[in-house]
Tab-separated table of C-alpha atoms and ligand atoms in Angstrom:
chain	number	residue	atom	x	y	z
A	1	MET	CA	0.000	0.000	0.000
A	2	GLU	CA	1.261	3.480	-0.858
A	3	SER	CA	2.024	6.072	1.839
A	4	MET	CA	2.295	9.751	1.175
A	5	TYR	CA	4.126	12.527	3.018
A	6	LEU	CA	3.521	16.207	2.676
A	7	ILE	CA	6.754	18.088	3.247
A	8	LYS	CA	6.824	21.748	4.233
A	9	TYR	CA	9.778	24.006	3.729
A	10	GLY	CA	9.877	27.554	4.978
A	11	GLU	CA	12.876	29.712	4.379
A	12	ILE	CA	13.709	28.498	0.901
A	13	SER	CA	10.300	29.468	-0.396
A	14	LEU	CA	11.269	33.101	0.304
A	15	LYS	CA	14.357	33.154	-1.916
A	16	GLY	CA	13.359	35.026	-5.103
A	17	GLU	CA	15.621	34.152	-8.038
A	18	ASN	CA	17.446	31.286	-6.373
A	19	ARG	CA	14.320	29.532	-5.253
A	20	LYS	CA	14.407	26.885	-7.979
A	21	LEU	CA	18.005	26.002	-7.129
A	22	PHE	CA	17.184	25.657	-3.442
A	23	GLU	CA	14.192	23.474	-4.220
A	24	LYS	CA	16.260	21.285	-6.527
A	25	GLN	CA	18.884	20.873	-3.806
A	26	LEU	CA	16.235	19.944	-1.264
A	27	ARG	CA	14.769	17.270	-3.565
A	28	LYS	CA	18.251	15.933	-4.271
A	29	ASN	CA	19.107	15.738	-0.562
A	30	ILE	CA	15.849	13.989	0.315
A	31	LEU	CA	16.289	11.419	-2.449
A	32	ALA	CA	19.936	10.856	-1.468
A	33	LYS	CA	18.718	9.973	2.037
A	34	LEU	CA	16.218	7.527	0.590
A	35	LYS	CA	18.543	5.883	-1.902
A	36	ASP	CA	17.871	2.373	-0.643
A	37	ILE	CA	14.116	2.839	-0.403
A	38	PRO	CA	11.602	2.901	-3.268
A	39	ALA	CA	10.329	6.485	-3.119
A	40	ARG	CA	9.357	9.182	-5.578
A	41	ILE	CA	8.920	12.903	-5.191
A	42	ASP	CA	6.373	15.236	-6.714
A	43	HIS	CA	7.026	18.937	-6.358
A	44	LYS	CA	4.327	21.601	-6.393
A	45	PRO	CA	4.761	25.295	-5.428
A	46	GLY	CA	5.518	25.514	-1.697
A	47	ARG	CA	5.169	21.763	-1.087
A	48	VAL	CA	7.028	18.553	-1.751
A	49	TYR	CA	5.059	15.316	-1.823
A	50	LEU	CA	6.842	12.070	-1.185
A	51	TYR	CA	5.355	8.710	-2.090
A	52	THR	CA	6.641	5.431	-0.706
A	53	GLN	CA	5.352	2.035	0.379
A	54	LYS	CA	3.782	1.640	3.801
A	55	GLU	CA	6.443	-0.796	5.042
A	56	TYR	CA	9.134	1.920	4.744
A	57	THR	CA	7.327	4.404	7.000
A	58	ARG	CA	9.867	4.245	9.841
A	59	GLN	CA	12.926	4.642	7.604
A	60	VAL	CA	11.330	7.497	5.685
A	61	GLU	CA	10.359	9.382	8.837
A	62	HIS	CA	13.854	8.958	10.270
A	63	ALA	CA	15.423	10.133	7.005
A	64	LEU	CA	13.186	13.207	6.735
A	65	SER	CA	13.996	14.207	10.296
A	66	THR	CA	17.703	14.475	9.352
A	67	VAL	CA	17.418	16.642	6.225
A	68	PHE	CA	18.220	20.349	6.657
A	69	GLY	CA	15.729	22.712	5.000
A	70	LEU	CA	12.481	21.044	6.112
A	71	VAL	CA	10.152	22.890	8.458
A	72	GLY	CA	8.073	19.784	9.032
A	73	PHE	CA	6.445	16.792	7.424
A	74	SER	CA	3.184	14.923	7.815
A	75	LYS	CA	1.810	11.627	6.713
A	76	ALA	CA	-1.063	12.738	4.510
A	77	THR	CA	-4.150	11.178	3.006
A	78	PRO	CA	-4.918	12.491	-0.469
A	79	CYS	CA	-8.508	12.489	-1.736
A	80	GLN	CA	-10.850	13.929	-4.349
A	81	LYS	CA	-12.239	17.430	-4.064
A	82	ASN	CA	-15.597	16.343	-2.697
A	83	ILE	CA	-16.847	17.489	0.707
A	84	ASP	CA	-18.592	14.179	1.468
A	85	ILE	CA	-15.378	12.240	0.856
A	86	ILE	CA	-13.410	14.818	2.892
A	87	GLN	CA	-15.833	14.377	5.774
A	88	GLU	CA	-15.673	10.595	5.597
A	89	ILE	CA	-11.863	10.604	5.721
A	90	ALA	CA	-11.859	13.193	8.521
A	91	ILE	CA	-14.005	10.851	10.626
A	92	GLN	CA	-11.659	7.939	9.884
A	93	LEU	CA	-8.586	9.990	10.870
A	94	ALA	CA	-10.283	11.247	14.037
A	95	GLY	CA	-11.185	7.644	14.901
A	96	ASN	CA	-7.538	6.579	14.441
A	97	TYR	CA	-6.380	9.412	16.662
A	98	ARG	CA	-8.869	8.545	19.396
A	99	LYS	CA	-7.867	4.892	19.357
A	100	ASN	CA	-4.277	5.760	20.331
A	101	ASN	CA	-4.549	9.049	22.244
A	102	PRO	CA	-6.357	10.326	25.316
A	103	GLY	CA	-7.024	13.813	23.838
A	104	ARG	CA	-10.577	15.126	24.037
A	105	THR	CA	-10.536	18.251	21.886
A	106	PHE	CA	-9.776	19.034	18.271
A	107	LYS	CA	-9.639	21.744	15.683
A	108	ILE	CA	-9.840	21.757	11.886
A	109	GLU	CA	-7.418	23.938	9.943
A	110	ALA	CA	-8.667	24.216	6.399
A	111	ARG	CA	-6.840	25.960	3.596
A	112	ARG	CA	-8.191	26.395	0.064
A	113	THR	CA	-5.595	27.297	-2.569
A	114	ASP	CA	-7.935	26.173	-5.344
A	115	LYS	CA	-10.527	28.945	-5.245
A	116	SER	CA	-12.787	27.081	-7.699
A	117	PHE	CA	-13.701	24.689	-4.878
A	118	PRO	CA	-17.270	25.753	-3.934
A	119	LEU	CA	-16.801	25.892	-0.135
A	120	SER	CA	-14.669	28.477	1.673
A	121	SER	CA	-12.013	27.360	4.174
A	122	TYR	CA	-14.372	28.269	7.018
A	123	GLU	CA	-17.215	26.236	5.508
A	124	ILE	CA	-14.937	23.233	4.968
A	125	ALA	CA	-13.846	23.413	8.628
A	126	CYS	CA	-17.428	23.775	9.938
A	127	LYS	CA	-18.833	20.945	7.841
A	128	THR	CA	-16.026	18.525	8.579
A	129	GLY	CA	-15.942	19.453	12.269
A	130	ALA	CA	-19.682	18.854	12.564
A	131	GLY	CA	-19.217	15.391	11.003
A	132	ILE	CA	-16.551	14.498	13.586
A	133	CYS	CA	-18.686	15.792	16.493
A	134	THR	CA	-21.623	13.675	15.354
A	135	ALA	CA	-19.455	10.551	14.991
A	136	PHE	CA	-17.690	11.108	18.358
A	137	PRO	CA	-19.927	13.148	20.681
A	138	GLU	CA	-17.226	13.274	23.388
A	139	PHE	CA	-14.656	14.749	21.037
A	140	THR	CA	-15.287	18.492	21.128
A	141	VAL	CA	-13.996	21.526	19.297
A	142	ASP	CA	-11.417	23.805	20.913
A	143	VAL	CA	-9.924	26.255	18.437
A	144	LYS	CA	-7.524	27.845	20.967
A	145	ASN	CA	-5.796	24.874	22.576
A	146	PRO	CA	-6.812	21.638	20.858
A	147	ASP	CA	-5.315	18.222	21.661
A	148	TRP	CA	-5.448	17.300	17.983
A	149	THR	CA	-5.422	19.383	14.806
A	150	LEU	CA	-6.625	18.068	11.485
A	151	SER	CA	-5.317	20.008	8.493
A	152	ILE	CA	-7.170	19.997	5.208
A	153	GLU	CA	-5.507	21.542	2.173
A	154	VAL	CA	-7.517	21.921	-1.023
A	155	ARG	CA	-4.960	22.191	-3.819
A	156	GLU	CA	-4.729	20.212	-7.080
A	157	GLN	CA	-6.388	17.543	-4.946
A	158	VAL	CA	-7.208	17.450	-1.242
A	159	TYR	CA	-4.560	16.538	1.336
A	160	MET	CA	-5.549	15.718	4.905
A	161	TYR	CA	-3.155	15.196	7.796
A	162	GLY	CA	-3.043	15.172	11.590
A	163	GLU	CA	0.359	15.179	13.243
A	164	THR	CA	3.216	17.244	11.809
A	165	PHE	CA	6.710	16.034	12.694
A	166	PRO	CA	9.198	18.876	13.180
A	167	GLY	CA	12.010	19.219	10.623
A	168	LEU	CA	15.519	20.577	11.234
A	169	ARG	CA	14.740	23.876	9.429
A	170	GLY	CA	17.501	25.961	7.832
A	171	LEU	CA	18.585	25.616	4.195
A	172	PRO	CA	19.290	22.431	2.223
A	173	ALA	CA	22.960	21.448	2.593
A	174	GLY	CA	24.835	22.226	-0.598
A	175	CYS	CA	22.954	25.268	-1.851
A	176	ASN	CA	25.733	27.533	-0.540
A	177	GLY	CA	28.643	25.442	-1.836
A	178	ARG	CA	31.225	23.450	0.082
A	179	SER	CA	33.116	24.209	3.285
A	180	LEU	CA	35.880	22.454	5.225
A	181	LEU	CA	35.363	21.886	8.963
A	182	LEU	CA	38.322	21.546	11.324
A	183	LEU	CA	36.984	18.596	13.278
A	184	SER	CA	38.618	17.694	16.585
A	185	GLY	CA	37.229	15.073	18.920
A	186	GLY	CA	35.774	17.763	21.213
A	187	ILE	CA	32.206	18.853	21.836
A	188	ASP	CA	32.328	22.060	19.840
A	189	SER	CA	33.527	21.420	16.313
A	190	PRO	CA	30.944	18.730	15.352
A	191	VAL	CA	28.177	21.113	16.427
A	192	ALA	CA	29.796	23.951	14.459
A	193	GLY	CA	29.894	21.795	11.311
A	194	LEU	CA	26.259	20.807	11.625
A	195	LEU	CA	25.117	24.379	12.243
A	196	MET	CA	26.842	25.517	9.054
A	197	ALA	CA	25.404	22.585	7.077
A	198	LYS	CA	22.082	23.941	8.287
A	199	ARG	CA	22.938	27.215	6.566
A	200	GLY	CA	23.188	25.423	3.241
A	201	LEU	CA	26.804	24.236	3.099
A	202	TYR	CA	28.074	20.864	2.029
A	203	VAL	CA	30.595	20.206	4.778
A	204	ASP	CA	33.698	17.999	4.604
A	205	ALA	CA	36.072	17.772	7.553
A	206	VAL	CA	39.752	17.518	8.346
A	207	TYR	CA	41.179	15.939	11.493
A	208	PHE	CA	44.790	16.560	12.553
A	209	HIS	CA	46.238	13.598	14.375
A	210	THR	CA	49.592	13.360	16.072
A	211	PRO	CA	50.705	9.746	16.418
A	212	PRO	CA	52.227	8.395	18.600
A	213	TYR	CA	51.297	11.270	20.942
A	214	THR	CA	47.627	10.769	20.205
A	215	SER	CA	46.167	7.281	20.120
A	216	GLU	CA	44.337	5.280	17.477
A	217	LYS	CA	41.353	5.495	19.839
A	218	ALA	CA	41.327	9.295	19.560
A	219	LYS	CA	41.211	8.885	15.780
A	220	ASP	CA	38.388	6.313	16.063
A	221	LYS	CA	36.424	8.766	18.133
A	222	VAL	CA	36.654	11.397	15.377
A	223	LYS	CA	35.614	8.748	12.846
A	224	GLN	CA	32.562	7.989	14.981
A	225	LEU	CA	31.732	11.698	15.040
A	226	ALA	CA	32.126	11.744	11.270
A	227	GLU	CA	29.612	8.904	10.965
A	228	VAL	CA	27.063	10.999	12.857
A	229	LEU	CA	27.790	14.071	10.725
A	230	GLY	CA	27.318	11.892	7.653
A	231	THR	CA	23.762	11.076	8.683
A	232	TYR	CA	22.870	14.766	8.285
A	233	ILE	CA	25.264	15.963	5.578
A	234	PRO	CA	25.029	14.443	2.098
A	235	SER	CA	28.278	12.904	0.731
A	236	PHE	CA	30.235	13.923	3.840
A	237	LYS	CA	33.973	13.146	3.796
A	238	LEU	CA	36.552	13.105	6.592
A	239	TYR	CA	40.223	13.650	5.779
A	240	GLY	CA	43.065	12.817	8.155
A	241	VAL	CA	46.264	14.881	8.214
A	242	ASN	CA	49.326	13.672	10.087
A	243	PHE	CA	50.386	16.645	12.195
A	244	SER	CA	53.212	14.964	14.160
A	245	GLU	CA	56.288	16.436	12.462
A	246	ILE	CA	54.857	19.937	12.519
A	247	GLN	CA	53.736	19.605	16.131
A	248	VAL	CA	57.186	18.361	17.236
A	249	CYS	CA	58.900	21.165	15.317
A	250	ILE	CA	56.667	23.732	17.043
A	251	ALA	CA	57.220	22.136	20.459
A	252	GLN	CA	61.015	22.197	19.973
A	253	HIS	CA	61.488	25.623	18.413
A	254	ALA	CA	58.578	27.922	19.254
A	255	PRO	CA	58.375	29.999	22.455
A	256	VAL	CA	56.590	27.709	24.942
A	257	LYS	CA	53.793	30.198	25.522
A	258	ALA	CA	52.969	30.266	21.799
A	259	ILE	CA	52.826	26.494	21.147
A	260	THR	CA	49.026	26.135	21.000
A	261	LEU	CA	48.631	29.321	19.003
A	262	PHE	CA	51.231	28.258	16.448
A	263	SER	CA	49.629	24.799	16.170
A	264	ARG	CA	46.269	26.398	15.402
A	265	ALA	CA	47.892	28.710	12.854
A	266	HIS	CA	49.399	25.686	11.085
A	267	MET	CA	46.033	23.945	11.069
A	268	MET	CA	44.570	27.032	9.371
A	269	LYS	CA	47.287	27.015	6.729
A	270	ILE	CA	46.891	23.322	5.987
A	271	ALA	CA	43.101	23.560	5.971
A	272	ASN	CA	43.328	26.357	3.370
A	273	LEU	CA	45.455	24.185	1.081
A	274	LEU	CA	43.220	21.155	1.522
A	275	ALA	CA	40.120	23.304	0.938
A	276	GLU	CA	41.523	24.354	-2.406
A	277	ARG	CA	41.999	20.722	-3.371
A	278	ILE	CA	38.403	19.745	-2.548
A	279	HIS	CA	36.865	22.974	-3.924
A	280	ALA	CA	35.727	24.265	-0.549
A	281	THR	CA	35.388	28.042	-0.370
A	282	SER	CA	35.290	28.538	3.391
A	283	LEU	CA	36.448	26.972	6.661
A	284	ILE	CA	34.515	26.189	9.845
A	285	THR	CA	35.861	25.905	13.392
A	286	GLY	CA	34.247	25.283	16.767
A	287	GLU	CA	35.882	28.340	18.287
A	288	CYS	CA	33.942	30.266	20.897
A	289	LEU	CA	34.982	33.688	22.164
A	290	GLY	CA	36.982	33.588	25.382
A	291	GLN	CA	36.569	29.825	25.939
A	292	VAL	CA	40.348	29.211	26.052
A	293	ALA	CA	43.518	31.269	25.533
A	294	SER	CA	43.609	30.524	21.791
A	295	GLN	CA	40.097	31.923	21.404
A	296	THR	CA	40.510	35.503	22.596
A	297	PRO	CA	40.071	38.288	19.997
A	298	GLU	CA	43.874	38.708	19.797
A	299	SER	CA	44.474	34.959	19.355
A	300	LEU	CA	41.714	34.662	16.755
A	301	ARG	CA	43.218	37.597	14.898
A	302	PHE	CA	46.560	35.787	14.804
A	303	THR	CA	45.274	32.344	13.740
A	304	GLY	CA	42.673	33.840	11.387
A	305	SER	CA	45.395	35.790	9.569
A	306	PHE	CA	46.652	32.487	8.108
A	307	SER	CA	43.403	31.846	6.286
A	308	ALA	CA	42.711	33.412	2.910
A	309	LEU	CA	39.259	31.820	3.053
A	310	PRO	CA	36.473	33.110	5.284
A	311	VAL	CA	36.410	31.231	8.605
A	312	PHE	CA	32.919	30.551	9.949
A	313	ARG	CA	32.714	30.234	13.738
A	314	PRO	CA	29.020	29.649	14.425
A	315	LEU	CA	29.573	29.041	18.162
A	316	ILE	CA	31.420	32.305	18.729
A	317	GLY	CA	28.704	33.847	20.924
A	318	MET	CA	27.283	30.756	22.587
A	319	ASP	CA	27.893	29.499	26.098
A	320	LYS	CA	28.934	25.916	26.813
A	321	GLU	CA	25.466	24.895	28.042
A	322	GLU	CA	23.882	25.961	24.750
A	323	ILE	CA	26.523	24.085	22.780
A	324	ILE	CA	26.070	20.937	24.881
A	325	LEU	CA	22.315	21.081	24.355
A	326	LYS	CA	22.851	21.149	20.611
A	327	ALA	CA	25.461	18.377	20.785
A	328	ARG	CA	22.947	16.199	22.628
A	329	LYS	CA	20.235	16.990	20.101
A	330	PHE	CA	22.446	16.129	17.126
A	331	GLY	CA	23.687	12.983	18.893
A	332	THR	CA	27.401	13.876	19.046
A	333	PHE	CA	27.732	14.587	22.786
A	334	ASP	CA	28.246	11.023	24.047
A	335	ILE	CA	30.976	10.415	21.473
A	336	SER	CA	32.719	13.743	22.107
A	337	THR	CA	32.927	13.052	25.828
A	338	GLN	CA	34.842	9.776	25.438
A	339	PRO	CA	38.131	10.428	27.251
A	340	PHE	CA	40.864	10.384	24.581
A	341	ASP	CA	43.429	13.142	24.489
A	342	ASP	CA	43.851	15.507	21.594
A	343	CYS	CA	47.332	16.718	20.543
A	344	CYS	CA	46.365	20.185	21.737
A	345	THR	CA	46.057	19.061	25.342
A	346	ILE	CA	49.245	16.992	25.286
A	347	PHE	CA	51.457	19.784	23.940
A	348	ALA	CA	49.588	22.648	25.622
A	349	PRO	CA	51.773	24.981	27.726
A	350	ASP	CA	50.807	25.694	31.342
A	351	HIS	CA	50.719	29.436	30.709
A	352	PRO	CA	49.717	30.117	27.107
A	353	LEU	CA	49.626	33.572	25.545
A	354	ILE	CA	46.201	35.081	26.139
A	355	LYS	CA	46.592	38.393	24.344
A	356	PRO	CA	49.308	37.729	21.763
A	357	LYS	CA	50.674	40.780	19.988
A	358	TYR	CA	50.819	39.886	16.302
A	359	ASP	CA	53.925	41.961	15.556
A	360	GLU	CA	55.821	40.485	18.494
A	361	ILE	CA	55.340	36.824	17.579
A	362	ILE	CA	55.063	36.731	13.805
A	363	ASP	CA	58.857	36.550	13.347
A	364	ASP	CA	59.032	33.556	15.720
A	365	PHE	CA	56.340	31.935	13.625
A	366	HIS	CA	58.155	32.455	10.319
A	367	SER	CA	61.463	31.322	11.772
A	368	LEU	CA	59.987	27.824	12.208
A	369	GLN	CA	60.275	27.433	8.409
A	370	THR	CA	57.635	24.754	8.210
A	371	ASN	CA	56.569	25.306	4.594
A	372	GLU	CA	57.968	21.982	3.384
A	373	LEU	CA	56.396	20.106	6.286
A	374	ILE	CA	53.075	21.784	5.527
A	375	GLN	CA	53.215	20.753	1.855
A	376	LYS	CA	54.084	17.202	2.874
A	377	ALA	CA	51.241	17.019	5.395
A	378	VAL	CA	48.714	18.215	2.795
A	379	GLY	CA	50.106	15.888	0.132
A	380	ASP	CA	49.770	12.906	2.472
A	381	ALA	CA	46.224	13.741	3.601
A	382	GLU	CA	44.137	10.569	3.535
A	383	LEU	CA	40.445	10.027	3.104
A	384	LEU	CA	39.274	8.392	6.346
A	385	ILE	CA	35.503	8.305	5.904
A	386	ARG	CA	33.139	8.791	2.990
A	387	SER	CA	29.457	8.651	3.900
B	401	ATP	P1	36.468	21.346	20.262
B	401	ATP	O1	35.502	20.967	21.330
B	401	ATP	O2	35.824	21.463	18.919
B	401	ATP	O3	37.711	20.491	20.272
B	401	ATP	P2	37.665	23.259	21.915
B	401	ATP	O4	36.810	24.172	22.669
B	401	ATP	O5	38.280	22.093	22.598
B	401	ATP	O6	36.905	22.804	20.619
B	401	ATP	P3	40.207	23.901	20.862
B	401	ATP	O7	40.684	22.536	21.211
B	401	ATP	O8	40.944	25.086	21.304
B	401	ATP	O9	38.741	24.187	21.288
B	401	ATP	O10	40.063	23.980	19.287
B	401	ATP	C1	39.474	25.064	18.639
B	401	ATP	C2	39.047	24.604	17.253
B	401	ATP	O11	40.199	24.215	16.493
B	401	ATP	C3	38.196	23.359	17.298
B	401	ATP	O12	36.834	23.678	17.501
B	401	ATP	C4	38.431	22.781	15.933
B	401	ATP	O13	37.653	23.451	14.950
B	401	ATP	C5	39.910	23.107	15.699
B	401	ATP	N1	40.751	21.974	16.118
B	401	ATP	C6	41.410	21.813	17.288
B	401	ATP	N2	42.091	20.659	17.305
B	401	ATP	C7	41.887	20.061	16.129
B	401	ATP	C8	42.309	18.828	15.537
B	401	ATP	N3	43.095	17.976	16.177
B	401	ATP	N4	41.884	18.543	14.279
B	401	ATP	C9	41.056	19.391	13.613
B	401	ATP	N5	40.628	20.550	14.130
B	401	ATP	C10	41.020	20.888	15.360
B	402	MG	MG1	39.450	20.586	21.447
């Protein structure tokens, strides 16, 4: 038996000229999620309709809840534009609701886009509501705070639906091009990547590992995070860059106080080169103002100066509680909190520079002469995960 979903998207329907591109991207992303499931999509202005077989309901609902750009989706019953049929189906749907829910009140929300239909929205609501009240005398109307809302949309045909599942909102990933996320095993960067995917970016990620100072388990943890990111971001890829030689060079030759800052600056440089290779036009980090010494305005100025590409830092103004809430919601928190050390913690100085003066440390930075090591690290970058 065929099932149908009515998919609502908000923000993209506002985008004048680019609207068609956004809609195309949304369709593409939905179908990519459903690649192993027989499903087809029909697109009408302001709505996407998805048809599948009843046995795939659970997979489809899970997939739709992980696509950026959807405001919500509902399992809908289509029917002919005939008020008697509408009423009959409304009674069936109300009966189904009452079988499984304790709610006692309802409301009808009718919308008529096809103005040739002889009844107004108000008349459709009144007639259908009266039918439900007659069939279930204890189920009463409450237009202000109903337990159940039945929506009826009269368009090219009639679509009727009860529950609307919330979508992730935002823009479809990919409609704003590709970006490269600096993904550590921490709480922040996975959230940062997902928030930018929500603003329409395809996101790939790079992880800097420092064997033998960081363990294989730390790398596995980042791979696990990448798997989660891949459930939201179409064709997500994780690259691994061996950072050991650079990190050791910094630890041996840089002023101790500047070690973390110089490591971050090298990550920026390498990420820029890798971004070029994968056609990404921006970078993303999980930096948050004032969280640690390398995230003060002065430190961000220093590390940011090594990026020719714009660096998006979507967490910059958030507090840790907000970030943790999002990490829990996206499902990355429990992985991020596994206790494996990152190179940054192992090599971190006890008293790092908090307000570095660019002019005072830039010569120390250049005297490291790491250009060859940087080229080597980028050249040896390996693809760790492809979702
Ligand atoms: P996170 O929780 O994302 O690790 P954090 O608050 O621990 O962030 P830092 O460790 O100072 O902050 O790192 C700041 C940002 O630098 C990270 O959010 C991430 O984008 C990037 N970064 C740090 N370490 C690495 C790494 N090993 N590989 C890739 N990116 C990294
Ligand atoms: Mg970290």
